[in-house]
Coordinates of C-alpha atoms in Angstrom, one line a residue:
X1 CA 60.2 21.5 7.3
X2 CA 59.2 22.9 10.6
X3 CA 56.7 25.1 8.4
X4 CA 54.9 22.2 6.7
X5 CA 54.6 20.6 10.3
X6 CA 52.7 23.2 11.3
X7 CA 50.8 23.6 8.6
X8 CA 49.8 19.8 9.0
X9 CA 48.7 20.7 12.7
X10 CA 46.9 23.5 12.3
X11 CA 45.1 21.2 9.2
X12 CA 44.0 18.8 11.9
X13 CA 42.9 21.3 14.1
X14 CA 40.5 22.8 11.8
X15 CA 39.3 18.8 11.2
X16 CA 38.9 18.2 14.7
X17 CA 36.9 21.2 15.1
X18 CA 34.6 20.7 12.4
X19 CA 34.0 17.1 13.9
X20 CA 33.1 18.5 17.0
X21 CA 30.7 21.2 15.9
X22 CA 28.9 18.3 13.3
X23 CA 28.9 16.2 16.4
X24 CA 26.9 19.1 18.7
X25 CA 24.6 19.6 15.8
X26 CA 23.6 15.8 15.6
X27 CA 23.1 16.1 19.4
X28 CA 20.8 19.4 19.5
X29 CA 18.7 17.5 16.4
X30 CA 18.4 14.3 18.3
X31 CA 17.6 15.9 21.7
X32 CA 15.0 18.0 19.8
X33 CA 13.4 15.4 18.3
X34 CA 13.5 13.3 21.7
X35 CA 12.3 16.8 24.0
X36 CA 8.7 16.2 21.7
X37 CA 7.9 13.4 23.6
X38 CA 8.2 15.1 26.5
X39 CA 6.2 18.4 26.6
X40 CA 2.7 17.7 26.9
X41 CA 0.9 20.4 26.6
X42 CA -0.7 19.4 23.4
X43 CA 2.8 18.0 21.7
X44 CA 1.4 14.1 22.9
X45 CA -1.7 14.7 21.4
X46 CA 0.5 16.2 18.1
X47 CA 2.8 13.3 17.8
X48 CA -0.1 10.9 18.6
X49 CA -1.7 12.2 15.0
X50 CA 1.8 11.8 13.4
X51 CA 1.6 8.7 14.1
X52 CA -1.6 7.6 13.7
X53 CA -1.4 9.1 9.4
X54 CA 1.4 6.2 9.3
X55 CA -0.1 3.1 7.7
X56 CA -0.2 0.4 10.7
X57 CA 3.1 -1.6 9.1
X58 CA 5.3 1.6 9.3
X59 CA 3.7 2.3 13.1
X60 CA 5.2 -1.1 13.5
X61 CA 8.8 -0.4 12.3
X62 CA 8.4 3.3 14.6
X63 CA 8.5 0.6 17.7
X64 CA 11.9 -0.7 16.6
X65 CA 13.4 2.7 16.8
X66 CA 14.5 3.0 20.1
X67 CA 13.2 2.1 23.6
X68 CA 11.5 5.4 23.7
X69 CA 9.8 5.1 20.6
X70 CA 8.3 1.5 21.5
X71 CA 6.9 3.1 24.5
X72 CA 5.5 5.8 23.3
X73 CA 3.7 3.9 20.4
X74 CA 2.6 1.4 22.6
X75 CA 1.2 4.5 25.4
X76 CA -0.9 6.2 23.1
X77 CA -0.6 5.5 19.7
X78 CA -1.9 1.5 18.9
X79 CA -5.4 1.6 20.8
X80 CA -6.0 5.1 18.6
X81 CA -4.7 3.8 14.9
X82 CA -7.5 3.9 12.4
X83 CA -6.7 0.3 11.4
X84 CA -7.1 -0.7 15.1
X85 CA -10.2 1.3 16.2
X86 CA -11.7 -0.1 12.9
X87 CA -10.9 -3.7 13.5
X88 CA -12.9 -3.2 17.0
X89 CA -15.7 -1.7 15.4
X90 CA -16.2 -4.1 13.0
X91 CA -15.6 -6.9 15.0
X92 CA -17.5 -5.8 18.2
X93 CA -19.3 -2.8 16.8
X94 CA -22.7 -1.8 18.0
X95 CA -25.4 -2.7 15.8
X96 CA -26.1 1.1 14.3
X97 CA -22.8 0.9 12.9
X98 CA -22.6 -2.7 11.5
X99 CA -25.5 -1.4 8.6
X100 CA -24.3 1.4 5.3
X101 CA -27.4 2.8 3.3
X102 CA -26.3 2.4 -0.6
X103 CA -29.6 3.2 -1.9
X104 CA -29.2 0.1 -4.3
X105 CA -27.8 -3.5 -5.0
X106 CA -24.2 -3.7 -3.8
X107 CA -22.1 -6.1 -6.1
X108 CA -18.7 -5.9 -3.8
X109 CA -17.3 -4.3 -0.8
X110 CA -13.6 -3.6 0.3
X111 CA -11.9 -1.2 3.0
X112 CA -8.6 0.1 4.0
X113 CA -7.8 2.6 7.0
X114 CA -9.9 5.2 5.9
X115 CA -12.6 4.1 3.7
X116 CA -14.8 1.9 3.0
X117 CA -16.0 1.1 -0.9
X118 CA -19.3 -0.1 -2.4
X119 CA -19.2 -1.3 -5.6
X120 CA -23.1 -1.1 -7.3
X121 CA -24.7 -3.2 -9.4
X122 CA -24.9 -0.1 -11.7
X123 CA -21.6 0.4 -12.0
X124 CA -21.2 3.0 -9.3
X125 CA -18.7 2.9 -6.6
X126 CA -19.8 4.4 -3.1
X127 CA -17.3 5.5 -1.0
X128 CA -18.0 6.0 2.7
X129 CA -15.7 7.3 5.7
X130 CA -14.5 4.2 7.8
X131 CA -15.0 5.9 11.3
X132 CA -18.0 7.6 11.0
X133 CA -20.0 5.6 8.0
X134 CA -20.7 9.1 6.3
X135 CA -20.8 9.0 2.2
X136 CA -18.5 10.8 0.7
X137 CA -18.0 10.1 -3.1
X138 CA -19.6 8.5 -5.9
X139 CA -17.0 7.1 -8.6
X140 CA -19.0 6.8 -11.5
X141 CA -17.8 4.4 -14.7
X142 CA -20.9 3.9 -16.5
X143 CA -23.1 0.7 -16.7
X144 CA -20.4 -2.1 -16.3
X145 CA -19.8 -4.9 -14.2
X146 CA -17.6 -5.0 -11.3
X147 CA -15.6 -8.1 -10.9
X148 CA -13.5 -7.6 -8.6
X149 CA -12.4 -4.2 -6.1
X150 CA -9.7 -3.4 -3.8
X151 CA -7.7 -0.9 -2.3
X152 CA -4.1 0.2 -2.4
X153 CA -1.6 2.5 -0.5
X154 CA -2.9 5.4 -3.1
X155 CA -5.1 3.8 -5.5
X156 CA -8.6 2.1 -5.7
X157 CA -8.4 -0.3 -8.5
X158 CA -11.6 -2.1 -10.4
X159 CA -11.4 -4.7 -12.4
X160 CA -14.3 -5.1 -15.4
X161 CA -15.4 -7.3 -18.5
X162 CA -13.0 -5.4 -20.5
X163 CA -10.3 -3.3 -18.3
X164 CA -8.8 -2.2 -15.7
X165 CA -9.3 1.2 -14.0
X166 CA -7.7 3.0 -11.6
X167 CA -8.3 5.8 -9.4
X168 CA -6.5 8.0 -7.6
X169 CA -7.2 8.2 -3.6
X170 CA -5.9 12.0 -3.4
X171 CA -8.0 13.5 -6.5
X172 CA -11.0 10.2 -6.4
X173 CA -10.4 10.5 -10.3
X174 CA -9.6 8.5 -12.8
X175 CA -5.9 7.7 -13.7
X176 CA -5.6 4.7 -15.9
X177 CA -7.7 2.1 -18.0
X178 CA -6.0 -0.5 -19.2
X179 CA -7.9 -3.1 -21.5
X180 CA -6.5 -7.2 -20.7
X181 CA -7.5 -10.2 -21.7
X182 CA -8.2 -13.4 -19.5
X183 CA -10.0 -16.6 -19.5
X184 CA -12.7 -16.9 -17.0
X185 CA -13.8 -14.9 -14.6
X186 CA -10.5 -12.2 -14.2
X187 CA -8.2 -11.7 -11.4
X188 CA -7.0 -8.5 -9.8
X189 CA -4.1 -8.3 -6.0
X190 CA -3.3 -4.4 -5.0
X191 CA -0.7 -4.5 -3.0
X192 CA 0.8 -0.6 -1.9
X193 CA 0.3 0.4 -5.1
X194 CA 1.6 -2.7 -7.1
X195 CA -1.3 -3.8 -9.2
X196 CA -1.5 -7.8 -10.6
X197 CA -4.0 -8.0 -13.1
X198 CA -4.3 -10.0 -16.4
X199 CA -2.1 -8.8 -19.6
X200 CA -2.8 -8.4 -22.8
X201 CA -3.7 -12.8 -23.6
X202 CA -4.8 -15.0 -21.4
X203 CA -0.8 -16.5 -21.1
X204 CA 0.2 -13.5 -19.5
X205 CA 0.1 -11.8 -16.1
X206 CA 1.1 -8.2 -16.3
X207 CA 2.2 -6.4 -12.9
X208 CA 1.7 -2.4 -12.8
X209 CA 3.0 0.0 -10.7
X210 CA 1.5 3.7 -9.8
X211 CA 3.5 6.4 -9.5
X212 CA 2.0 8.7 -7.0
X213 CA 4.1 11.6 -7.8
X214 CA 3.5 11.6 -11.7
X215 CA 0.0 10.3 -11.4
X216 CA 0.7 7.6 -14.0
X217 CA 0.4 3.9 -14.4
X218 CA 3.2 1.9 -16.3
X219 CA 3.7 -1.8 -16.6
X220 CA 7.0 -2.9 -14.9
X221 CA 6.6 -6.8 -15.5
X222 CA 4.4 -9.6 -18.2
X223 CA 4.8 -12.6 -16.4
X224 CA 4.4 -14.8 -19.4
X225 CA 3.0 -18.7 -18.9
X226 CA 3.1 -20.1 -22.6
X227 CA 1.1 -22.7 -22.9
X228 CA -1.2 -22.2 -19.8
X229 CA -3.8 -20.0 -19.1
X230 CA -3.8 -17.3 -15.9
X231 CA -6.9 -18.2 -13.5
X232 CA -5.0 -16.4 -10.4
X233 CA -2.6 -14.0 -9.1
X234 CA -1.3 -12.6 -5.9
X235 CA 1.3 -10.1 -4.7
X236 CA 3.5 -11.1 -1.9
X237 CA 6.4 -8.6 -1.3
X238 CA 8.7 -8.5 -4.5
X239 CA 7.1 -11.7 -5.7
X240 CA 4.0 -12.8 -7.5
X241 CA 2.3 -16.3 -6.7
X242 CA 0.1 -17.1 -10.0
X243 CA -2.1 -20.3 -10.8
X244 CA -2.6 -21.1 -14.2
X245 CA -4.8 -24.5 -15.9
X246 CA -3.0 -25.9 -19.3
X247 CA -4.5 -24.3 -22.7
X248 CA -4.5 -28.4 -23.9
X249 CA -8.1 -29.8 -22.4
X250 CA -6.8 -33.0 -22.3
X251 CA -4.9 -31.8 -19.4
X252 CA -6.4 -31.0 -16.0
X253 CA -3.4 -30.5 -13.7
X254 CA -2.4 -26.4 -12.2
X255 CA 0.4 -25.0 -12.3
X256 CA 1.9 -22.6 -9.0
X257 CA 4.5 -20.5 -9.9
X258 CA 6.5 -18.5 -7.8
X259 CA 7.8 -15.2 -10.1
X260 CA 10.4 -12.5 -8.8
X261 CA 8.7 -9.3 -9.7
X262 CA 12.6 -7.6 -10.4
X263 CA 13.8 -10.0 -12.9
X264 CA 10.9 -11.4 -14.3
X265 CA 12.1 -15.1 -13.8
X266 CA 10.4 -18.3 -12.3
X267 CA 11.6 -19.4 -9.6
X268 CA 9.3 -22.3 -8.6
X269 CA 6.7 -24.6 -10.0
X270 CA 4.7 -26.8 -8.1
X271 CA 2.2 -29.1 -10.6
X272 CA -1.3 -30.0 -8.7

């Protein structure tokens, strides 16, 4: 008996022990971490950069880290983001920098943190640097009409009479082309790097997703309308707001319909 209490202790000795060594080793991580923001000696300027690669949502969330965090972001990090510097220079820009030299007709322009895109009447698509207004690429797709254009987390995505196309931000090449069909002129909402865009008949709304990793394209949702058309979508978080005009001409009333992306389901309808 006396043996097995012993055994017991020297059990939860070991236990204790282990507890206390995980415990320094959180501690020596943590203070590591935290000892960055303290250095200087280029480490500010380091961390600054971090940062600064972060789209400006996930700078946002840094803030609600910690105390320190929120400082330091708010020191040296928001006046140097690329989505804030841009917004200045855009908004209150000198005048040498409000002008970009596309050699030809521009169709359609869009922009995220780093670049900004010029879709061409000839169906090319110039892509410029969105600090310093250089060229960079030229996306070609053949003679085709843009509709629409806009940019994702990864992914630029085109919409044009007859499909969908998608390219990749890392490689600038083509990934996908998915053909659709739609009444009117088509829709297209990147959001990250969901894609809304019409399906396969005018009834449906198909959402994609890109998988970054695989470099692949698949369809995760039809959002199906029966017996209306789809004149409109837009991505809001996990949900998809869609307008949509009845197939019957007799009637002229919309429908908006809030979808869940996850379960494919309708979860309101408002008529107008």
């Amino acid at each position: 008996m006396d043996g097995g209490v012993e055994y017991l202790k020297l059990i939860n000795s070991h236990i204790q022990n282990l507890i206390l060594e995980k415990k320094r080793e959180i501690e020596l991580e943590s203070r590591s971490v935290n000892q960055l923001f303290y250095m200087g000696c280029g480490f500010t300027e380091f961390l600054t950069q971090v940062f600064c690669y972060l789209d400006f949502s996930d700078v946002q969330n840094c803030r609600l880290v910690c105390t320190q965090w929120k400082q330091f972001v708010d020191d040296f990090v928001l006046e140097k983001h690329p989505a804030v510097t841009n917004f200045y220079r855009w908004t209150s820009g000198s005048v040498e920098n409000a002008h970009l030299f596309c050699g030809g007709e521009v169709r359609l322009v869009c922009s995220d943190t780093n670049f900004i895109y010029c879709a061409m009447k000839d169906g090319t698509i110039m892509v410029f640097d969105s600090q310093t207004f250089i060229f960079l690429k030229s996306l070609e797709e053949g003679e085709c009409y843009f509709w629409k254009i806009e940019a994702g987390r990864s992914i630029l995505v085109a919409i044009t009479e007859v499909c969908v196309v998608v390219w990749s931000k890392e490689s600038w090449k083509v990934v996908a082309k998915i053909k659709y069909w739609s009444k009117g002129e088509p829709f297209l909402h990147v959001e990250n790097d969901l894609i809304v865009a019409p399906g396969a008949t005018k009834y449906v709304c198909r959402v994609l997703l890109y998988d970054k990793v695989n470099r692949t394209v698949s369809r995760i949702r039809d959002l199906v309308h029966r017996r209306y058309w789809v004149l409109g979508a837009y991505l809001e978080g996990g949900a998809v707001l869609t307008l949509s005009v009845s197939a019957c001409g007799a009637v002229t009333s919309r429908e908006l319909k809030l979808w869940n992306i996850l379960d494919g389901k309708c979860n309101h309808t408002i008529v107008i």
